[in-house]
Short mmCIF file of C-alpha atoms in Angstrom, two decimals:
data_model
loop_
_atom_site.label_atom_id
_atom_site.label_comp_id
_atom_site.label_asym_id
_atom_site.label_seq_id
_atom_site.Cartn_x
_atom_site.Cartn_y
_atom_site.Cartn_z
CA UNK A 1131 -27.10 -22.98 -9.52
CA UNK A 1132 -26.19 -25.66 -11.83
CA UNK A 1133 -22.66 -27.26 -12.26
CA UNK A 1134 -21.38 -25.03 -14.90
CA UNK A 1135 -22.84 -22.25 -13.23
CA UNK A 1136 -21.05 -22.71 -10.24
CA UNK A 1137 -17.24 -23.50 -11.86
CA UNK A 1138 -17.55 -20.12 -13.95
CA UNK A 1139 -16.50 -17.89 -11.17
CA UNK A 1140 -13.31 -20.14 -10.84
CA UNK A 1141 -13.05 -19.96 -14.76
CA UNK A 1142 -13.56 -15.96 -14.96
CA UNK A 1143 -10.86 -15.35 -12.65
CA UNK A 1144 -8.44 -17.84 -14.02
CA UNK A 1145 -9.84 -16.46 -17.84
CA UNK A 1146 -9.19 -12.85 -16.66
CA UNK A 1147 -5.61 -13.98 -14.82
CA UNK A 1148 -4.26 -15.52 -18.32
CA UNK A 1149 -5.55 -12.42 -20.35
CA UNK A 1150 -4.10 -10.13 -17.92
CA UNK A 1151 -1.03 -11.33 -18.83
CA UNK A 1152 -1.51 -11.98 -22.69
CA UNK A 1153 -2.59 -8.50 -23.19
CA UNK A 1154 -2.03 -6.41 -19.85
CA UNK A 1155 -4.61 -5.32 -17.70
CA UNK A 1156 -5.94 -2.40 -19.29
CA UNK A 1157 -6.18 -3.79 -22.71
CA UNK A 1158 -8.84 -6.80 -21.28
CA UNK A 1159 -12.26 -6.20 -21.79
CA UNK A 1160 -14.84 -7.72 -19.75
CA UNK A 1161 -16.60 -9.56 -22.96
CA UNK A 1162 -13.13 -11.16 -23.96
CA UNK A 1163 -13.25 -12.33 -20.23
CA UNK A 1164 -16.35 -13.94 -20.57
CA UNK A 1165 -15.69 -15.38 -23.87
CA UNK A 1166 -12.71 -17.24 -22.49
CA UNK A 1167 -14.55 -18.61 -19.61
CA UNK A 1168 -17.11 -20.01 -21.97
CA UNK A 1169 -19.98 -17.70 -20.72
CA UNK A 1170 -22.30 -14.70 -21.34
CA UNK A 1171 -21.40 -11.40 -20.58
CA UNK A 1172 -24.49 -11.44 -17.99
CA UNK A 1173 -23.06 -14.15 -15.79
CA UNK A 1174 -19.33 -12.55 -15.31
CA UNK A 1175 -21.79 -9.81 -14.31
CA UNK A 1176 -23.71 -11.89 -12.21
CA UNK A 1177 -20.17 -12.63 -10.34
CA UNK A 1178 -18.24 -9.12 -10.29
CA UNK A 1179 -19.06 -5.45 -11.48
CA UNK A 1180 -16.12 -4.99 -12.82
CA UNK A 1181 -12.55 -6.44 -13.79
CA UNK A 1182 -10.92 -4.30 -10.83
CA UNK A 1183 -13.91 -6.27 -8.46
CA UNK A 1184 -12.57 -9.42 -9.65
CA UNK A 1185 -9.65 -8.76 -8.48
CA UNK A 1186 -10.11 -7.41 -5.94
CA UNK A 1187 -12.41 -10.48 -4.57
CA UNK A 1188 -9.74 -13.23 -4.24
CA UNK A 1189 -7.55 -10.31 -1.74
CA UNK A 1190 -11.29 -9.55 0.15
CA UNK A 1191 -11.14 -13.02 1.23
CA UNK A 1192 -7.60 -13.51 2.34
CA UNK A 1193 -7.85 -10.62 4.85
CA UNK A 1194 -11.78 -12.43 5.95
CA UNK A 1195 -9.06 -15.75 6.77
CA UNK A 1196 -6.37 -13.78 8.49
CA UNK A 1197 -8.43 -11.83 10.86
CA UNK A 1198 -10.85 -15.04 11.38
CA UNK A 1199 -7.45 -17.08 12.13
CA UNK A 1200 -6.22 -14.29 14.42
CA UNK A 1201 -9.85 -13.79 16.24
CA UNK A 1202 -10.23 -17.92 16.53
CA UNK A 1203 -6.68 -17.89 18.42
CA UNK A 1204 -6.46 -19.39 21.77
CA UNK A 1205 -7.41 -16.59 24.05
CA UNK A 1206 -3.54 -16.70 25.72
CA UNK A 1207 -2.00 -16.80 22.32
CA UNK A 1208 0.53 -14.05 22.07
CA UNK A 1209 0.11 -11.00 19.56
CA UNK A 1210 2.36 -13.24 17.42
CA UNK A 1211 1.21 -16.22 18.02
CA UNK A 1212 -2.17 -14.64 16.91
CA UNK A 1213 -0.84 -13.47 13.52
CA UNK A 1214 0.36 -16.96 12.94
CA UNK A 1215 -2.61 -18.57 13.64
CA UNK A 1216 -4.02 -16.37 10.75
CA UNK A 1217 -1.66 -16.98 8.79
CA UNK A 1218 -2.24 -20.65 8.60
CA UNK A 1219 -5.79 -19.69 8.09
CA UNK A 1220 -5.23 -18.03 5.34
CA UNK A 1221 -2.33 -20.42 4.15
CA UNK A 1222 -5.08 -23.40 4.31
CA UNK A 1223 -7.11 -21.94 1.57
CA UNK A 1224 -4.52 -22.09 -0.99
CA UNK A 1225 -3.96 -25.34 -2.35
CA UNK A 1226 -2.74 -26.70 -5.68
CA UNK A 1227 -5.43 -24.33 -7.74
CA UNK A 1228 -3.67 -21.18 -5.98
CA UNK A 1229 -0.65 -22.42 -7.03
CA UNK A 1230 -0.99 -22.34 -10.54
CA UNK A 1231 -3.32 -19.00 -10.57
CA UNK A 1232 -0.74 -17.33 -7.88
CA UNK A 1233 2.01 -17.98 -10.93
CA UNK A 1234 -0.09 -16.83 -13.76
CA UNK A 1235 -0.89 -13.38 -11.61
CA UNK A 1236 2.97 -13.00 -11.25
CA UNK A 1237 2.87 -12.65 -15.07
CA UNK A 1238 0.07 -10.27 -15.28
CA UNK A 1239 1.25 -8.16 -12.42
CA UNK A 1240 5.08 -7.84 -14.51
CA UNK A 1241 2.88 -6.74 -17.18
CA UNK A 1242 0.50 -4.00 -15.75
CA UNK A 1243 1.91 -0.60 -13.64
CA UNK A 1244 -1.94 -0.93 -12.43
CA UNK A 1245 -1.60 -4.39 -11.14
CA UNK A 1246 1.26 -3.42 -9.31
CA UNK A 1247 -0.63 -0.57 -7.91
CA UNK A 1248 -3.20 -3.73 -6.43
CA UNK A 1249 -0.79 -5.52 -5.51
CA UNK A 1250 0.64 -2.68 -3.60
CA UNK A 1251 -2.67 -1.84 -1.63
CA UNK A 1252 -2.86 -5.75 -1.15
CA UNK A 1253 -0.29 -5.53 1.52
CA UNK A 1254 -2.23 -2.72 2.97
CA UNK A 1255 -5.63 -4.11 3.43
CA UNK A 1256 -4.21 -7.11 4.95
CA UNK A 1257 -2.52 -4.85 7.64
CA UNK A 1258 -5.83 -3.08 7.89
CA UNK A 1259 -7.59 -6.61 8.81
CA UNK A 1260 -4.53 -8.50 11.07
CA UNK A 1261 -4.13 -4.85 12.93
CA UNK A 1262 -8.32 -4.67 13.79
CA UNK A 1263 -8.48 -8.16 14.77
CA UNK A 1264 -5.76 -8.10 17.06
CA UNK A 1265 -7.20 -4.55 18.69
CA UNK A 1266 -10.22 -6.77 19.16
CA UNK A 1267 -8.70 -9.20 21.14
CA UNK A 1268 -7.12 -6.46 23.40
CA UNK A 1269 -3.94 -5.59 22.35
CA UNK A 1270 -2.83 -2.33 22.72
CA UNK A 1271 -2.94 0.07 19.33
CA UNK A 1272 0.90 0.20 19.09
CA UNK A 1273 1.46 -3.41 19.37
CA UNK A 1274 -0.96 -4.68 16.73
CA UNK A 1275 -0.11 -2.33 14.40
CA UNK A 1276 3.92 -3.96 14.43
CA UNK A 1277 2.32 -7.35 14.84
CA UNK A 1278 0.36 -6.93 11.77
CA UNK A 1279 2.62 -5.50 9.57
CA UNK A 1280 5.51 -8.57 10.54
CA UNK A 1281 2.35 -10.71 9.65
CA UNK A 1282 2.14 -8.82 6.40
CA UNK A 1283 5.81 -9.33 5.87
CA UNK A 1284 5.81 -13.12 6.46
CA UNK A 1285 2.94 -13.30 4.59
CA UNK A 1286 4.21 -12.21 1.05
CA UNK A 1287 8.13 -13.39 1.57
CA UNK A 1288 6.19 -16.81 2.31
CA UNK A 1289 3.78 -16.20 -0.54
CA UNK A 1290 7.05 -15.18 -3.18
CA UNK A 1291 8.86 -18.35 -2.06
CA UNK A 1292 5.45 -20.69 -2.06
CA UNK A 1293 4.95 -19.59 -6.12
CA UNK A 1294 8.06 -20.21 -7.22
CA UNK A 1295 7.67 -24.02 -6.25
CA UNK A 1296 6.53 -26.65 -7.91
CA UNK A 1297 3.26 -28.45 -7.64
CA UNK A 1298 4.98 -31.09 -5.13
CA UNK A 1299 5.13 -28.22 -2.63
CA UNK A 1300 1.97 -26.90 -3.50
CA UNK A 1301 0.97 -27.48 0.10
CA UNK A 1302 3.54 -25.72 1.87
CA UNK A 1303 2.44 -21.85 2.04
CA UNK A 1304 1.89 -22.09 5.55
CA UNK A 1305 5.40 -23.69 6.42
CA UNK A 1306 6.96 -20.62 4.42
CA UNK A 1307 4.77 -17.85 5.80
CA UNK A 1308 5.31 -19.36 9.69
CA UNK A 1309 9.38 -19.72 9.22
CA UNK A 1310 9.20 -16.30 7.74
CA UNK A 1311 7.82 -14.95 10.55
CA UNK A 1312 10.24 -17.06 13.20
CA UNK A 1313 12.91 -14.89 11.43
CA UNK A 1314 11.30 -11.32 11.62
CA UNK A 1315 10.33 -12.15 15.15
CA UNK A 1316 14.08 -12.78 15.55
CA UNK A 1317 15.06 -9.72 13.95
CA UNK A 1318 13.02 -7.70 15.62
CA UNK A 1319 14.60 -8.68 19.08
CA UNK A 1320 17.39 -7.15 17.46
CA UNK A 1321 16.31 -3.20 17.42
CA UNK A 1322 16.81 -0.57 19.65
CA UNK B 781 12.78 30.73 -15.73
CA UNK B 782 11.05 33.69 -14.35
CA UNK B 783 10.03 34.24 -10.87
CA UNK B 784 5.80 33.77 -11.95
CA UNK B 785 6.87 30.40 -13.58
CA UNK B 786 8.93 29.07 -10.53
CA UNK B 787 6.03 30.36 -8.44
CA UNK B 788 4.18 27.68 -11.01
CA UNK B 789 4.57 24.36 -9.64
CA UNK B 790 3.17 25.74 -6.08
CA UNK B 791 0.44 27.11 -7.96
CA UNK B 792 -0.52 24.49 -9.80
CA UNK B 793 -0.36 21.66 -6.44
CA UNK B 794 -2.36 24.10 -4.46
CA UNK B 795 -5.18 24.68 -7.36
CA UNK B 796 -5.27 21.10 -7.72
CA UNK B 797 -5.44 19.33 -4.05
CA UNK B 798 -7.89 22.71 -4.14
CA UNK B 799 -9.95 21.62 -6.87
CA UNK B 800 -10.12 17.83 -5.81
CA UNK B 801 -11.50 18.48 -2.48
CA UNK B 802 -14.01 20.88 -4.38
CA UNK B 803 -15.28 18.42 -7.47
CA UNK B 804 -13.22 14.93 -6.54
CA UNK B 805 -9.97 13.89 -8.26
CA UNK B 806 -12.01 11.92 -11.40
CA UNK B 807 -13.93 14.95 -12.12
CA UNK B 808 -11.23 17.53 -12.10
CA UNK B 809 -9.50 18.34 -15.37
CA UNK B 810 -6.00 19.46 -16.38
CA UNK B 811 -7.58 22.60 -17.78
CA UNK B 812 -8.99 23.17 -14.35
CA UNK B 813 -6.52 22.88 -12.67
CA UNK B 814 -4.25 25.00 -15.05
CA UNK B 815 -6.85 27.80 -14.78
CA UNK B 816 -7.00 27.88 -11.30
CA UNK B 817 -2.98 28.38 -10.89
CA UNK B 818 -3.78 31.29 -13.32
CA UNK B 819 -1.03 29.37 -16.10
CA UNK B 820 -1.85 27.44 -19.46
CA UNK B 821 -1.97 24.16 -20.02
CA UNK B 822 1.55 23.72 -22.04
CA UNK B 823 2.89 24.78 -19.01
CA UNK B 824 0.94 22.42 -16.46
CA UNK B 825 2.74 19.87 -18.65
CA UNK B 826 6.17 21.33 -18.37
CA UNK B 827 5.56 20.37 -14.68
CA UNK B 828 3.96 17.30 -14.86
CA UNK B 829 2.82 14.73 -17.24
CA UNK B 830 -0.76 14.13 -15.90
CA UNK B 831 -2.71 15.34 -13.24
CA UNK B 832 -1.79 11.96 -11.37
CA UNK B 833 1.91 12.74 -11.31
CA UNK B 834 1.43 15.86 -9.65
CA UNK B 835 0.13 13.79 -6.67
CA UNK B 836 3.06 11.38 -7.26
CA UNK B 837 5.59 14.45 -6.98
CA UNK B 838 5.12 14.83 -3.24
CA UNK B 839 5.23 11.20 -2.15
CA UNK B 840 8.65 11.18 -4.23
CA UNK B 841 10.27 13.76 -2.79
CA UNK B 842 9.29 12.47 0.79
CA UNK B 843 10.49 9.10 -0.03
CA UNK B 844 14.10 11.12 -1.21
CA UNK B 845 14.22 12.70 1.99
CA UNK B 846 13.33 9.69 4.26
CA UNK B 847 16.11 7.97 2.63
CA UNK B 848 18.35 10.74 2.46
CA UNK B 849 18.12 10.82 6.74
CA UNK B 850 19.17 7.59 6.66
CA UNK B 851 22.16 7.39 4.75
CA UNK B 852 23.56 10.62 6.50
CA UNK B 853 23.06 9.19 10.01
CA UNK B 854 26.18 9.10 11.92
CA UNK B 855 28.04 5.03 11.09
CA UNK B 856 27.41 3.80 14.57
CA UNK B 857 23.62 5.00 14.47
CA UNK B 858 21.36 1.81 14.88
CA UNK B 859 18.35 1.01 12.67
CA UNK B 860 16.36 3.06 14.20
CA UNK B 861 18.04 5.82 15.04
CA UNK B 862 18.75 5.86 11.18
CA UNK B 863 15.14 5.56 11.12
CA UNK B 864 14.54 8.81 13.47
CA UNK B 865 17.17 11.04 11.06
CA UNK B 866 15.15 9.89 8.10
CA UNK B 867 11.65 11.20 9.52
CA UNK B 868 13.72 13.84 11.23
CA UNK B 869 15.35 14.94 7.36
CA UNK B 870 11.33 14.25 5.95
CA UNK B 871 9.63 16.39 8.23
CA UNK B 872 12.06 19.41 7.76
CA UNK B 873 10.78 19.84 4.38
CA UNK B 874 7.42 20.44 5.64
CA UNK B 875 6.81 23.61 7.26
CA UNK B 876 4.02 25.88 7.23
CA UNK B 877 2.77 25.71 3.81
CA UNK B 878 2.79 21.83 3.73
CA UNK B 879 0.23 22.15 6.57
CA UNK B 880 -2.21 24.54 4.71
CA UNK B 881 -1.73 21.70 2.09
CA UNK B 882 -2.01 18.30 4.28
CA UNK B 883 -5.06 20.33 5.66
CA UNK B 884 -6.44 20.47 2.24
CA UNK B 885 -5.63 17.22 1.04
CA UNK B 886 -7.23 15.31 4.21
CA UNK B 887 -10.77 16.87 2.13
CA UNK B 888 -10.08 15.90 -1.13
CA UNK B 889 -9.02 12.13 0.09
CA UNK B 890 -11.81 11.89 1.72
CA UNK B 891 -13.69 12.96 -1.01
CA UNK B 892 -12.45 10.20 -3.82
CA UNK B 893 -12.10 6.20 -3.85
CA UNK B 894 -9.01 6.68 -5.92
CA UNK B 895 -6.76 8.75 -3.68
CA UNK B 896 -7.84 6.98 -0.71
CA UNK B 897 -5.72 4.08 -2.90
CA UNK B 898 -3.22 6.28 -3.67
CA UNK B 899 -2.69 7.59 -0.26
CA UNK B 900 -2.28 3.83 1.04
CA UNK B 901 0.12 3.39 -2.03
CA UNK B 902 2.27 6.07 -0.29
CA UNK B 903 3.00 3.83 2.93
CA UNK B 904 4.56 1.10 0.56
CA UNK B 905 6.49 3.57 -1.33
CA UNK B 906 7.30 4.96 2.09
CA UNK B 907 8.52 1.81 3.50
CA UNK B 908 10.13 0.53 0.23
CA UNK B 909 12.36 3.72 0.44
CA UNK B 910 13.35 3.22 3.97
CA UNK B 911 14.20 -0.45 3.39
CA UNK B 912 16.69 0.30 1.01
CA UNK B 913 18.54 3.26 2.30
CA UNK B 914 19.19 0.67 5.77
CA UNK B 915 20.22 -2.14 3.70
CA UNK B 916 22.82 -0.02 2.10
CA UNK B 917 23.84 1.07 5.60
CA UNK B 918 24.50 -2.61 6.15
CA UNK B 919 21.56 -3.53 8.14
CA UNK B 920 20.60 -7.33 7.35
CA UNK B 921 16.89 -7.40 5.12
CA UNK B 922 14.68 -8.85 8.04
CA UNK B 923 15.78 -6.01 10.46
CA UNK B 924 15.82 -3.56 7.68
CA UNK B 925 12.20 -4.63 6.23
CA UNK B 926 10.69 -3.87 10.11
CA UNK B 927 12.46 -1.29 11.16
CA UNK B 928 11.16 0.66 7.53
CA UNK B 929 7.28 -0.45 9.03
CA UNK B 930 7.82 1.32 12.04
CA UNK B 931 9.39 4.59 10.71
CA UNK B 932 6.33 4.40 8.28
CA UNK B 933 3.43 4.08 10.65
CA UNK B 934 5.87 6.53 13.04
CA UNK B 935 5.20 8.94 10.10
CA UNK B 936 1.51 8.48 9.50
CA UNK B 937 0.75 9.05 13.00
CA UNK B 938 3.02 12.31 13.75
CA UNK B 939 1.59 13.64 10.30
CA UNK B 940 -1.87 12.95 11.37
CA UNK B 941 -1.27 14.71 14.69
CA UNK B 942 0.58 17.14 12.85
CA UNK B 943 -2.26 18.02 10.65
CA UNK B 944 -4.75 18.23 12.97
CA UNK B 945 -2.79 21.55 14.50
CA UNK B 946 -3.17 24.82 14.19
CA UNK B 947 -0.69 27.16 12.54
CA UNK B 948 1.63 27.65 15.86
CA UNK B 949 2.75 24.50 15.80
CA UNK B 950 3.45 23.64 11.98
CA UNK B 951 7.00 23.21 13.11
CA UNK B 952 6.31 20.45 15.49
CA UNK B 953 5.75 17.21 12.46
CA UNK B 954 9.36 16.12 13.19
CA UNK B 955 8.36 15.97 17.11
CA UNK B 956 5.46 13.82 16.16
CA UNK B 957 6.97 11.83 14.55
CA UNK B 958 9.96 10.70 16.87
CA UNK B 959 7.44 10.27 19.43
CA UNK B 960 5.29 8.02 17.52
CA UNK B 961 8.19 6.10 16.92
CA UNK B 962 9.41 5.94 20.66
CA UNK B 963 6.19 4.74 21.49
CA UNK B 964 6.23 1.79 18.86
CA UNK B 965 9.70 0.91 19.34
CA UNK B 966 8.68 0.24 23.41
CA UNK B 967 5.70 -1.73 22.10
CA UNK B 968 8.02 -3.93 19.79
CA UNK B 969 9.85 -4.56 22.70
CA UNK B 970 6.63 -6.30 23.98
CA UNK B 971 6.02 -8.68 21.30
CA UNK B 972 6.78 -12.32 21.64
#
């Protein structure tokens, strides 16, 4: 794969992100996609079936990150501790590039009832992944399921606060996705 | 309206989740589905505005009545005994009928990519719901935010219990329910 070859996955998704929210989601059409990105229809297909796959690819890999974090925890790491641990995995592969993409998807997503819809099932496939790692490292049904979906939680209140930064923070996902979690952890002491 | 056209509505969910199972959700057309509840298609539209929407109907009025609970638990309730009342106020709107229709439903879900993502959609909607009924009872966000997760997996798995029955115990989804949530508020207790 040459050089060009290999940046025009980057450059469809970021393409497809900024025409998402020029012309909404269901009004982009996989050729203007292409055309953007500077290449031929063939090689966005080369990269995704679809527009839906595309998007769908970038969430695919976040929930690969936070179950590897939680599975690569320290085998006394609490259920918590676990779901941190995957969080910062997942945290790590969002740098400045994230950043900017993360704030152009914000745009599409205010634009589109279907992106919403994704974005929606987003939080559920990363409950899906945190709740089956965590069952794989023993812990009882019940308690993964909560400890996934405070993971969940800490992950998008961290996300929400991480994109509407600036690019000197760019860094910092992790820090806002762990000290969201400190606080649900909290909370949660708090019912009975 | 006449008793046949209040009757409609029934009709026309039953025909439908009927005639998904049967074909899948894509394949199935308002015309079907009209045809099947023995009404025309005008009046399929007095009902709903696409065959989506009459999927959409359900969730909504669960998502009324989980909230509903909520804000009439007694003042002094905690979260999640506001929690209980709101699956408690849910689950008495589904009696016998509901469970000839969950029955049905499980088929046609598991025969179509696209309500599988609508049925996950349900769980935000769910929680979303729940979250705002407790902060309006005063309940700070963090606490609120978890203590809506619980009553919403509580509620998946007494419904899937639930619908797994036979007819004697249609009655029994509320029972589920609270003990689903019993058992996840003792395993929250756990976490650290």
């Amino acid at each position: 794969m040459s050089r060009w070859e290999a940046g025009a996955r980057e450059r469809l998704v970021v393409g497809a992100v900024d025409l998402f929210a020029e012309h909404g989601y269901d009004a982009t059409t996989v050729t203007q996609i292409a055309e953007r990105a500077g290449v031929t229809k063939s090689t966005f297909f080369r990269h995704f079936s679809d527009k839906r796959e595309l998007l769908v690819a970038g969430q695919e890999t976040l929930s690969r990150l936070l179950a590897l974090g939680i599975a690569e925890a320290p085998g006394n790491a609490s259920p918590l501790e676990a779901v941190a641990a995957g969080l910062q995995r997942a945290s790590g592969a969002m740098g400045l590039r994230s950043l900017d993409l993360a704030q152009r998807l914000k745009a599409a997503v205010a634009a589109s009832a279907e992106l919403q819809e994704r974005d929606a099932l987003k939080s559920v496939s990363f409950a899906a992944a945190m709740t089956t790692a965590l069952i794989a490292r023993g812990v009882p049904d019940s308690t993964a399921a909560i400890a996934a979906e405070l993971g969940v939680l800490a992950f998008k209140r961290g996300f929400a606060e991480w994109s509407q930064g600036d690019r000197s923070t760019a860094d910092d996902l992790a820090r806002h996705a762990l000290a969201a979690l400190d606080e649900l952890r909290a909370a949660s002491a708090t019912l009975r």
